[in-house]
CSV table of C-alpha atoms in Angstrom, one decimal:
chain,number,residue,atom,x,y,z
A,1,ALA,CA,-23.9,75.3,-49.4
A,2,TYR,CA,-25.7,73.3,-52.1
A,3,VAL,CA,-27.9,74.7,-54.9
A,4,ARG,CA,-29.5,73.0,-57.9
A,5,ARG,CA,-32.3,73.4,-60.4
A,6,GLU,CA,-35.4,71.3,-60.2
A,7,ALA,CA,-34.6,69.3,-63.3
A,8,GLU,CA,-31.0,68.5,-62.1
A,9,ASP,CA,-30.1,65.4,-60.0
A,10,HIS,CA,-26.8,66.5,-58.5
A,11,PRO,CA,-26.5,69.8,-56.6
A,12,THR,CA,-23.7,72.3,-57.2
A,13,THR,CA,-21.3,72.9,-54.2
A,14,VAL,CA,-20.7,76.6,-53.3
A,15,LEU,CA,-18.0,77.6,-50.9
A,16,VAL,CA,-19.1,80.6,-48.8
A,17,ALA,CA,-16.8,82.7,-46.5
A,18,LYS,CA,-17.8,85.6,-44.3
A,19,HIS,CA,-15.6,88.2,-42.6
A,20,ARG,CA,-16.8,88.6,-39.1
A,21,GLN,CA,-15.8,92.2,-38.5
A,22,SER,CA,-17.1,93.7,-41.8
A,23,ARG,CA,-19.8,91.1,-42.7
A,24,ALA,CA,-18.3,90.9,-46.2
A,25,VAL,CA,-19.2,87.7,-48.1
A,26,ARG,CA,-17.3,85.8,-50.8
A,27,ALA,CA,-18.8,82.8,-52.6
A,28,GLY,CA,-17.5,80.6,-55.4
A,29,ALA,CA,-18.5,77.3,-57.0
A,30,VAL,CA,-16.2,74.4,-56.4
A,31,PRO,CA,-16.2,71.0,-58.1
A,32,ARG,CA,-17.1,69.0,-55.0
A,33,LYS,CA,-17.0,69.1,-51.2
A,34,GLY,CA,-13.9,67.7,-49.5
A,35,PRO,CA,-10.4,68.5,-48.3
A,36,ASN,CA,-8.7,66.8,-51.2
A,37,GLU,CA,-9.7,69.5,-53.6
A,38,ASP,CA,-6.9,72.0,-54.2
A,39,SER,CA,-9.4,74.3,-55.9
A,40,ALA,CA,-11.4,74.7,-52.7
A,41,THR,CA,-8.3,75.5,-50.6
A,42,ASP,CA,-6.9,78.0,-53.2
A,43,LEU,CA,-10.3,79.7,-53.3
A,44,ALA,CA,-10.6,79.9,-49.5
A,45,VAL,CA,-7.1,81.4,-49.3
A,46,GLU,CA,-8.0,83.9,-51.9
A,47,PHE,CA,-11.1,84.9,-49.9
A,48,LEU,CA,-8.9,85.5,-46.8
A,49,ARG,CA,-6.6,87.7,-48.8
A,50,SER,CA,-9.5,89.7,-50.2
A,51,PHE,CA,-10.7,90.3,-46.6
A,52,GLY,CA,-7.3,91.7,-45.8
A,53,VAL,CA,-6.3,88.7,-43.7
A,54,THR,CA,-2.6,88.0,-44.4
A,55,HIS,CA,0.1,86.2,-42.4
A,56,ASP,CA,2.4,89.2,-42.2
A,57,GLN,CA,0.1,91.2,-40.0
A,58,GLY,CA,1.4,89.4,-36.8
A,59,LEU,CA,-2.1,88.8,-35.5
A,60,ALA,CA,-3.8,85.5,-34.9
A,61,VAL,CA,-6.6,84.6,-37.3
A,62,THR,CA,-9.6,82.7,-36.2
A,63,LEU,CA,-11.0,80.2,-38.7
A,64,ARG,CA,-14.4,78.9,-37.7
A,65,THR,CA,-16.5,76.2,-39.4
A,66,ASP,CA,-19.0,73.6,-38.2
A,67,GLY,CA,-17.9,70.1,-37.1
A,68,GLU,CA,-18.4,68.3,-40.3
A,69,PRO,CA,-15.3,66.2,-41.1
A,70,ALA,CA,-15.0,67.5,-44.7
A,71,LEU,CA,-15.0,71.2,-43.5
A,72,VAL,CA,-12.7,70.4,-40.5
A,73,ALA,CA,-10.2,68.9,-42.9
A,74,LEU,CA,-10.5,71.9,-45.3
A,75,ARG,CA,-10.1,74.3,-42.4
A,76,ARG,CA,-6.8,72.5,-41.4
A,77,ARG,CA,-5.5,72.8,-45.0
A,78,ILE,CA,-6.4,76.5,-45.1
A,79,ALA,CA,-4.5,77.0,-41.8
A,80,ALA,CA,-1.5,75.2,-43.2
A,81,ARG,CA,-1.5,77.3,-46.4
A,82,HIS,CA,-2.1,80.6,-44.5
A,83,GLY,CA,1.4,80.5,-43.0
A,84,GLY,CA,0.6,82.7,-40.0
A,85,SER,CA,-0.8,82.2,-36.5
A,86,VAL,CA,-4.2,80.5,-36.9
A,87,LEU,CA,-6.8,79.6,-34.2
A,88,GLU,CA,-9.2,76.9,-35.3
A,89,GLN,CA,-12.7,77.0,-33.8
A,90,GLY,CA,-15.6,74.6,-34.3
A,91,SER,CA,-19.2,74.6,-33.3
A,92,ALA,CA,-21.5,72.6,-31.1
A,93,ALA,CA,-22.6,69.3,-32.6
A,94,HIS,CA,-26.1,69.4,-34.2
A,95,GLU,CA,-26.6,73.1,-33.4
A,96,HIS,CA,-26.5,75.3,-36.4
A,97,GLU,CA,-27.7,78.3,-34.3
A,98,SER,CA,-24.1,78.6,-33.0
A,99,MET,CA,-23.0,79.4,-36.6
A,100,GLY,CA,-25.7,82.1,-37.1
A,101,ILE,CA,-23.3,84.6,-38.7
A,102,ILE,CA,-22.4,82.4,-41.7
A,103,GLU,CA,-25.8,80.7,-41.8
A,104,ASN,CA,-27.3,84.1,-42.3
A,105,GLY,CA,-24.8,84.9,-45.0
A,106,VAL,CA,-25.6,81.7,-46.8
A,107,LYS,CA,-29.3,82.4,-46.6
A,108,LEU,CA,-28.9,85.9,-48.0
A,109,GLY,CA,-26.5,84.8,-50.6
A,110,LYS,CA,-28.9,82.1,-51.9
A,111,GLY,CA,-31.7,84.7,-52.0
A,112,ILE,CA,-29.8,87.2,-54.1
A,113,LEU,CA,-28.5,84.4,-56.3
A,114,ARG,CA,-32.0,83.2,-57.0
A,115,VAL,CA,-33.2,86.7,-57.8
A,116,LEU,CA,-30.3,87.4,-60.2
A,117,LEU,CA,-30.7,84.0,-61.9
A,118,LEU,CA,-34.4,84.5,-62.5
A,119,ALA,CA,-33.9,88.0,-63.8
A,120,LEU,CA,-31.3,86.8,-66.3
A,121,GLU,CA,-33.5,83.9,-67.5
A,122,GLU,CA,-36.4,86.4,-67.9
A,123,ARG,CA,-34.1,88.6,-70.1
A,124,ILE,CA,-32.7,85.8,-72.3
A,125,GLY,CA,-35.8,83.6,-72.5
A,126,GLY,CA,-34.1,80.4,-71.3
A,127,ARG,CA,-33.2,78.3,-68.2
A,128,LEU,CA,-29.6,78.4,-67.2
A,129,PRO,CA,-28.3,75.1,-65.7
A,130,CYS,CA,-26.0,75.2,-62.7
A,131,SER,CA,-23.3,73.3,-64.7
A,132,HIS,CA,-22.8,76.2,-67.1
A,133,PRO,CA,-19.7,78.5,-66.7
A,134,CYS,CA,-22.0,81.5,-66.6
A,135,PHE,CA,-23.6,80.2,-63.4
A,136,ALA,CA,-20.2,80.1,-61.7
A,137,HIS,CA,-19.7,83.7,-62.5
A,138,LEU,CA,-23.2,84.5,-61.3
A,139,VAL,CA,-22.3,83.0,-57.9
A,140,GLY,CA,-19.4,85.3,-57.4
A,141,HIS,CA,-21.4,88.3,-58.7
A,142,SER,CA,-24.2,87.6,-56.2
A,143,SER,CA,-21.7,87.8,-53.3
A,144,ALA,CA,-20.3,91.0,-54.6
A,145,VAL,CA,-23.8,92.5,-54.8
A,146,LEU,CA,-24.5,91.4,-51.2
A,147,THR,CA,-21.2,92.9,-50.0
A,148,LYS,CA,-21.5,96.2,-51.9
A,149,HIS,CA,-25.2,97.1,-51.5
A,150,LEU,CA,-26.7,95.4,-48.4
A,151,ARG,CA,-26.8,98.0,-45.5
A,152,GLY,CA,-26.7,96.9,-41.9
A,153,LYS,CA,-28.2,98.5,-38.8
A,154,ASP,CA,-25.4,101.1,-38.7
A,155,GLY,CA,-26.3,102.3,-42.2
A,156,LYS,CA,-23.1,101.0,-43.7
A,157,THR,CA,-22.5,98.2,-46.3
A,158,PRO,CA,-19.9,95.5,-45.7
A,159,TYR,CA,-17.8,97.0,-48.5
A,160,GLN,CA,-17.8,100.4,-46.7
A,161,ARG,CA,-16.8,98.8,-43.4
A,162,LEU,CA,-14.0,96.9,-45.1
A,163,PHE,CA,-12.6,99.6,-47.5
A,164,GLY,CA,-13.7,102.7,-45.7
A,165,LYS,CA,-15.7,104.2,-48.7
A,166,GLU,CA,-19.0,103.8,-50.4
A,167,VAL,CA,-19.5,102.1,-53.8
A,168,THR,CA,-20.1,104.4,-56.7
A,169,GLU,CA,-20.6,102.3,-59.9
A,170,GLU,CA,-23.0,101.9,-62.8
A,171,GLY,CA,-26.0,99.7,-62.3
A,172,LEU,CA,-25.4,97.3,-65.2
A,173,GLU,CA,-27.1,93.9,-65.2
A,174,PHE,CA,-25.4,90.5,-65.2
A,175,GLY,CA,-25.3,88.8,-68.6
A,176,GLU,CA,-26.2,91.9,-70.7
A,177,ILE,CA,-24.4,92.7,-74.0
A,178,VAL,CA,-22.0,95.7,-73.6
A,179,ARG,CA,-19.4,97.4,-75.7
A,180,TRP,CA,-16.0,97.3,-74.1
A,181,ARG,CA,-12.8,99.2,-75.0
A,182,PRO,CA,-9.5,97.3,-75.2
A,183,PRO,CA,-6.5,98.8,-73.4
A,184,ARG,CA,-4.3,101.1,-75.4
A,185,GLY,CA,-1.4,99.5,-77.2
A,186,GLN,CA,1.6,100.8,-79.0
A,187,SER,CA,-0.3,101.0,-82.3
A,188,HIS,CA,-3.4,102.5,-80.8
A,189,GLY,CA,-3.2,105.8,-82.8
A,190,VAL,CA,-2.3,104.0,-86.1
A,191,LEU,CA,-4.7,101.1,-86.5
A,192,LEU,CA,-8.1,101.8,-88.0
A,193,GLU,CA,-9.8,98.9,-86.2
A,194,ALA,CA,-12.9,99.3,-84.0
A,195,ARG,CA,-12.2,101.0,-80.7
A,196,TRP,CA,-15.2,99.3,-79.0
A,197,LEU,CA,-16.0,95.6,-79.1
A,198,ASP,CA,-19.1,93.6,-78.1
A,199,GLY,CA,-19.0,91.2,-75.1
A,200,VAL,CA,-21.1,89.6,-72.4
A,201,ARG,CA,-20.8,91.3,-69.0
A,202,LEU,CA,-20.2,88.8,-66.2
A,203,GLY,CA,-20.2,91.2,-63.2
A,204,ARG,CA,-17.5,93.4,-61.7
A,205,HIS,CA,-14.4,92.6,-59.8
A,206,TRP,CA,-15.2,92.0,-56.2
A,207,SER,CA,-13.0,94.8,-54.8
A,208,GLY,CA,-12.2,96.9,-57.8
A,209,PRO,CA,-13.7,99.1,-60.5
A,210,THR,CA,-13.0,96.8,-63.4
A,211,HIS,CA,-15.7,94.9,-65.3
A,212,ILE,CA,-15.4,91.2,-66.2
A,213,VAL,CA,-16.4,90.8,-69.8
A,214,PHE,CA,-16.4,87.7,-72.0
A,215,ASP,CA,-15.1,88.3,-75.5
A,216,PRO,CA,-16.8,86.0,-78.0
A,217,ALA,CA,-14.1,86.6,-80.6
A,218,SER,CA,-11.1,85.4,-78.6
A,219,LYS,CA,-13.1,83.1,-76.2
A,220,SER,CA,-11.5,84.7,-73.2
A,221,LEU,CA,-12.3,86.9,-70.2
A,222,LYS,CA,-11.3,90.6,-70.1
A,223,GLU,CA,-11.0,92.9,-67.1
A,224,VAL,CA,-11.8,96.3,-68.5
A,225,ARG,CA,-12.6,99.7,-67.0
A,226,ALA,CA,-14.6,101.3,-69.8
A,227,VAL,CA,-17.9,99.8,-71.0
A,228,GLN,CA,-20.9,101.2,-72.8
A,229,ARG,CA,-24.5,100.0,-72.8
A,230,VAL,CA,-26.2,99.2,-76.1
A,231,LEU,CA,-29.8,99.7,-77.1
A,232,LEU,CA,-32.4,97.9,-75.1
A,233,SER,CA,-33.5,95.8,-78.1
A,234,GLU,CA,-29.9,94.6,-78.6
A,235,ARG,CA,-28.9,94.2,-74.9
A,236,TRP,CA,-29.8,90.5,-74.5
A,237,ASP,CA,-28.8,87.6,-76.6
A,238,ARG,CA,-29.3,84.0,-75.4
A,239,ASP,CA,-26.7,82.6,-78.0
A,240,LEU,CA,-24.0,84.9,-76.7
A,241,VAL,CA,-24.7,84.0,-73.1
A,242,GLN,CA,-24.5,80.3,-74.2
A,243,SER,CA,-21.1,81.0,-75.8
A,244,VAL,CA,-19.5,81.8,-72.5
A,245,CYS,CA,-17.0,78.9,-72.1
A,246,VAL,CA,-14.5,80.3,-69.6
A,247,TRP,CA,-14.8,79.4,-65.9
A,248,PRO,CA,-13.7,81.7,-63.1
A,249,ARG,CA,-10.1,81.1,-62.0
A,250,GLY,CA,-9.8,77.9,-59.9
A,251,GLN,CA,-13.5,76.9,-60.4
A,252,ASP,CA,-13.3,74.8,-63.6
A,253,PRO,CA,-14.6,71.3,-62.9
A,254,GLY,CA,-12.8,70.0,-66.0
A,255,ASP,CA,-14.7,66.8,-66.6
A,256,THR,CA,-18.3,68.0,-67.0
A,257,ALA,CA,-20.2,67.9,-70.3
A,258,GLU,CA,-21.2,71.1,-72.1
A,259,ALA,CA,-24.3,72.5,-70.5
A,260,ARG,CA,-27.0,74.0,-72.7
A,261,ILE,CA,-29.4,76.8,-71.9
A,262,VAL,CA,-32.9,75.4,-72.4
A,263,PRO,CA,-35.0,77.9,-74.4
A,264,ASP,CA,-38.2,79.1,-72.8
A,265,ASP,CA,-40.4,80.3,-75.6
A,266,SER,CA,-43.6,80.5,-73.6
A,267,PRO,CA,-45.5,83.8,-74.1
A,268,ARG,CA,-44.7,86.4,-71.5
A,269,PRO,CA,-47.7,87.9,-69.7
A,270,GLU,CA,-48.6,91.3,-70.9
A,271,VAL,CA,-48.1,94.0,-68.3
A,272,PRO,CA,-51.0,96.5,-68.4
A,273,PRO,CA,-50.0,100.2,-68.8
A,274,PRO,CA,-50.0,102.3,-65.6
A,275,PRO,CA,-53.2,104.3,-65.0
A,276,GLU,CA,-53.2,107.8,-66.3
A,277,ARG,CA,-52.4,110.3,-63.6
A,278,ARG,CA,-54.2,113.6,-63.5
A,279,THR,CA,-53.2,116.7,-61.7
A,280,LEU,CA,-56.0,118.5,-60.0
């Protein structure tokens, strides 16, 4: 899939994978489209493993893409890297309807990505470019939201079909400032340092309970279990979101210039208070 902002000339390439049985979706930004990118192959193999598709199951795996040469070549590289029995399947030429399952996943994924992006920009008062590392984290977070919270006709979410249990987690927003607790060390009971540190929350692990937090002090990503929300007046900081400089694993383009969040200082429309409700 391709996404871009109105002011950008070149779109960002997003690799989307969907598990047919559970309808779970994984998405990640890749530098460019094509079979010669090891990052796209590594990302696709990681998606297969997160769906529980491994070569030691003794079952044949069906990999299906459309007939575009770049995707066919990528599919063959994934089959070679998988190591097990793989069945490759294409689609009819010029008929996207035959790929309705993944096309629907791409459509829903773009819709959720758009909503989360606009919500973040409303909070921080700025426009986030697609070339910023924070946007790459948002792509993965949007697929996690789709997998964990979108219910099908059977009343189950893709996460519930895949893991056999419902999701029970806090409703924290992407990009908000949180306080996170470092893991206990050998000197945990001796040091008089702060037990909670400030960081930018970049979503939650796709299949686990840990939060992904950017630590501005060490300029690194932390996977932590315990987080605390701060006051609403201190929850959003555009400069801290701009300071995110670490890309998701395997998604660093390497040769792009630093992207800046464009401030949007236009006055926000005043929301009228709700009408007073009287009980008769």
